[in-house]
CSV table of C-alpha atoms in Angstrom, one decimal:
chain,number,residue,atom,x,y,z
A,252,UNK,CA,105.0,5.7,136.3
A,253,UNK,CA,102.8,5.8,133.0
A,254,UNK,CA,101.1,3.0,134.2
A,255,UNK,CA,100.3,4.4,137.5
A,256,UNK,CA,98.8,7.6,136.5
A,257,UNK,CA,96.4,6.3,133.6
A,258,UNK,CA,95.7,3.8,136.5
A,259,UNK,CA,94.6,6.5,139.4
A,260,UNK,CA,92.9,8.9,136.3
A,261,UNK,CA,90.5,5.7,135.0
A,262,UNK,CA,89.9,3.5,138.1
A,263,UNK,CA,90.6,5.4,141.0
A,264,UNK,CA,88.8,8.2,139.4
A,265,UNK,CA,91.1,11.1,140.9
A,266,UNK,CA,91.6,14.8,138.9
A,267,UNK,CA,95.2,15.2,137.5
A,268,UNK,CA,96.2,17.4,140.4
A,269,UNK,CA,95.1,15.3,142.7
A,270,UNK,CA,97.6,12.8,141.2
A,271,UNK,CA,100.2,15.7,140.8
A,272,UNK,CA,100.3,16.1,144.4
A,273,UNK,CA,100.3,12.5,145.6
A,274,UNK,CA,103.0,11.3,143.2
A,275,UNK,CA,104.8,14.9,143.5
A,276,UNK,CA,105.3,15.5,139.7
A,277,UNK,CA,104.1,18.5,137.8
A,278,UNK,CA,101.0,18.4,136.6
A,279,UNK,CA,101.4,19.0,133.0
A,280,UNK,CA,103.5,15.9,133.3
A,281,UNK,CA,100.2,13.9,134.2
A,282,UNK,CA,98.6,15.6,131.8
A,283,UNK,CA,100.5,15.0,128.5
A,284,UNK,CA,100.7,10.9,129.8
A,285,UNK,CA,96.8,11.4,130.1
A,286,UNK,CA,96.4,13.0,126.3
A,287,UNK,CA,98.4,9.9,124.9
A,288,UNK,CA,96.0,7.7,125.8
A,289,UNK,CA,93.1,6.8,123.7
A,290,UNK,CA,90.4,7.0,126.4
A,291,UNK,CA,91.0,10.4,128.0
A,292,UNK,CA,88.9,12.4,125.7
A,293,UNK,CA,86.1,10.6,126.5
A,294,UNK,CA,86.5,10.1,130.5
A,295,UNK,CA,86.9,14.0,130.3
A,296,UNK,CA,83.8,14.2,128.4
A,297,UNK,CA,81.7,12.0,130.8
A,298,UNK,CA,83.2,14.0,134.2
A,299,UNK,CA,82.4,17.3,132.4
A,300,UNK,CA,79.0,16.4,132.0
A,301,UNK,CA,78.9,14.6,135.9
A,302,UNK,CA,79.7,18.1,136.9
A,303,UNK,CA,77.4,20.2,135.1
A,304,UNK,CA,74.8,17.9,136.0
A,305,UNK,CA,76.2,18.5,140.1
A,306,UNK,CA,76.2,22.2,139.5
A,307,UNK,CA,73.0,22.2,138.4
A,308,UNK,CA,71.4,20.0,140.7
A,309,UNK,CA,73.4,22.2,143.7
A,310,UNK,CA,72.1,25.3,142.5
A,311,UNK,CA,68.6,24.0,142.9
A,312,UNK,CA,68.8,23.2,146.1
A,313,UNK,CA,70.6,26.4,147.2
A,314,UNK,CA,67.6,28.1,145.3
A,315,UNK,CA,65.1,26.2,147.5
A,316,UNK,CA,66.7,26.5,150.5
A,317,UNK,CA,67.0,29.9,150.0
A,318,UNK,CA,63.3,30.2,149.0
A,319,UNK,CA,62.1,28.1,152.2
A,320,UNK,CA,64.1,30.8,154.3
A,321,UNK,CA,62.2,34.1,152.6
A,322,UNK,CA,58.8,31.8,153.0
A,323,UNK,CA,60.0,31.2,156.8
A,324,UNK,CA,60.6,35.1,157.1
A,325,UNK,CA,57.2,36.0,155.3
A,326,UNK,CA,55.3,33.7,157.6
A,327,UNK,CA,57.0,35.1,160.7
A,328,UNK,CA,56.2,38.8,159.5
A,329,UNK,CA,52.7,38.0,158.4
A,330,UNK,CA,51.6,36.3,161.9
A,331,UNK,CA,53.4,39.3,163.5
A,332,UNK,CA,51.1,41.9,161.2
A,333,UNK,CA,48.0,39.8,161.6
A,334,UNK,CA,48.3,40.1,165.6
A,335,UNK,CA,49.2,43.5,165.6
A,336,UNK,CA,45.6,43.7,163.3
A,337,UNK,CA,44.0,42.2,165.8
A,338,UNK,CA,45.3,44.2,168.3
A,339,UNK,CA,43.7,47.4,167.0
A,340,UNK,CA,40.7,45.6,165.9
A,341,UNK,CA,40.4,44.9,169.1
A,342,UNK,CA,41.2,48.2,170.9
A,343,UNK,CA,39.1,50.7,167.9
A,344,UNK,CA,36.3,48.2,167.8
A,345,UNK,CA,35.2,48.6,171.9
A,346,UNK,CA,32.2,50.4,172.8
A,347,UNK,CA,34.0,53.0,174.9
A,348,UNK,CA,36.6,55.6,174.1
A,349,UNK,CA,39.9,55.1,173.2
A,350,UNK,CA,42.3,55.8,175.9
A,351,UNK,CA,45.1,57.9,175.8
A,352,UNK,CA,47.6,55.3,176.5
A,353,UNK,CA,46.2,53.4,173.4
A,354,UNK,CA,46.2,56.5,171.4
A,355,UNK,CA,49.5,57.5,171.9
A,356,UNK,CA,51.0,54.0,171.3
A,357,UNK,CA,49.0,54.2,167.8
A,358,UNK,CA,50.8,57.1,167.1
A,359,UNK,CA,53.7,57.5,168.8
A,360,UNK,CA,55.1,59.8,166.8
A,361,UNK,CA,52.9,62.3,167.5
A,362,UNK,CA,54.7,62.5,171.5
A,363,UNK,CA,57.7,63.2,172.4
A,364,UNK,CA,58.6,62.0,176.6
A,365,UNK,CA,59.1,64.4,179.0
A,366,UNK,CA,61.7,63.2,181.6
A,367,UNK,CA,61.0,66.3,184.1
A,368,UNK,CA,57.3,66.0,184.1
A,369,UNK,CA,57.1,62.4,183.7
A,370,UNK,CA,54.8,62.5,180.5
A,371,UNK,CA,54.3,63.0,176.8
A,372,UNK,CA,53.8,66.0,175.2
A,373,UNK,CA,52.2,66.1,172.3
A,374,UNK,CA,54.2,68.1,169.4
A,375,UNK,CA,53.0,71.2,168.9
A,376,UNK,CA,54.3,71.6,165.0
A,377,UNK,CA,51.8,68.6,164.0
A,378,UNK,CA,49.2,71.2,164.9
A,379,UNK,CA,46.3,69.6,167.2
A,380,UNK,CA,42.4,69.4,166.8
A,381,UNK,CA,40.3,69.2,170.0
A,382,UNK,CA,40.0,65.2,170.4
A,383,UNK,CA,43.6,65.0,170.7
A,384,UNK,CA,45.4,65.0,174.2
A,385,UNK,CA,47.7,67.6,175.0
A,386,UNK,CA,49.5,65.6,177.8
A,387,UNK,CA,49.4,61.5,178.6
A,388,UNK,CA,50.8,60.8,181.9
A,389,UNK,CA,52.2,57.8,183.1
């Protein structure tokens, strides 16, 4: 039995519970036959420093994959800001007047819909100057 745990631990490379469960035997048991022998210290040594060196390296690439997901996201919001600035560029920067339509989406929530009339109203607690429409209809 000695023989066959010090045997799985060293050349099978398997954790003490791992060889717990397969030969069904506490694991303290594998363990203490584990502590007798002169190698263990140093086999637990070398896969406590495999490990940290697989944490770390796992950490990393969750840090970049999370980092290439926030870069995706920032890409995707700055395309969708820069067409929404050329959107207005385009609209404010014509020769003509603004419409209404176009004025009301740039601020729409200045209007408030009307179902019965079919139209927006502009709200009358934002107070209104004379270039401002009273009423957009559809």
């Amino acid at each position: 039995m000695k023989t066959k745990i010090i045997n799985m631990y060293f050349d099978e490379q398997k954790k003490p519970i791992e060889i717990a469960k397969e030969l069904q035997i506490p694991k303290y048991t594998v363990t203490r036959v584990l502590q007798k022998d002169n190698r263990y210290l140093e086999e637990k040594q070398k896969r406590k420093t495999i490990n940290k060196i697989n944490h770390i390296n796992k950490t990393k690439e969750y840090i970049k994959r999370q980092r290439k997901i926030i870069q995706f996201e920032n890409k995707v919001d700055n395309l969708i800001l820069k067409k929404m600035q050329k959107q207005a560029s385009l609209e404010l920067s014509k020769g003509k007047k603004l419409s209404n339509i176009a004025y009301r989406n740039w601020n729409i929530s200045a209007y408030s819909y009307d179902n019965v009339k079919k139209r927006f109203i502009f709200k009358s607690e934002l107070g209104k100057s004379n270039d401002v429409p009273k009423y957009i209809k559809l």
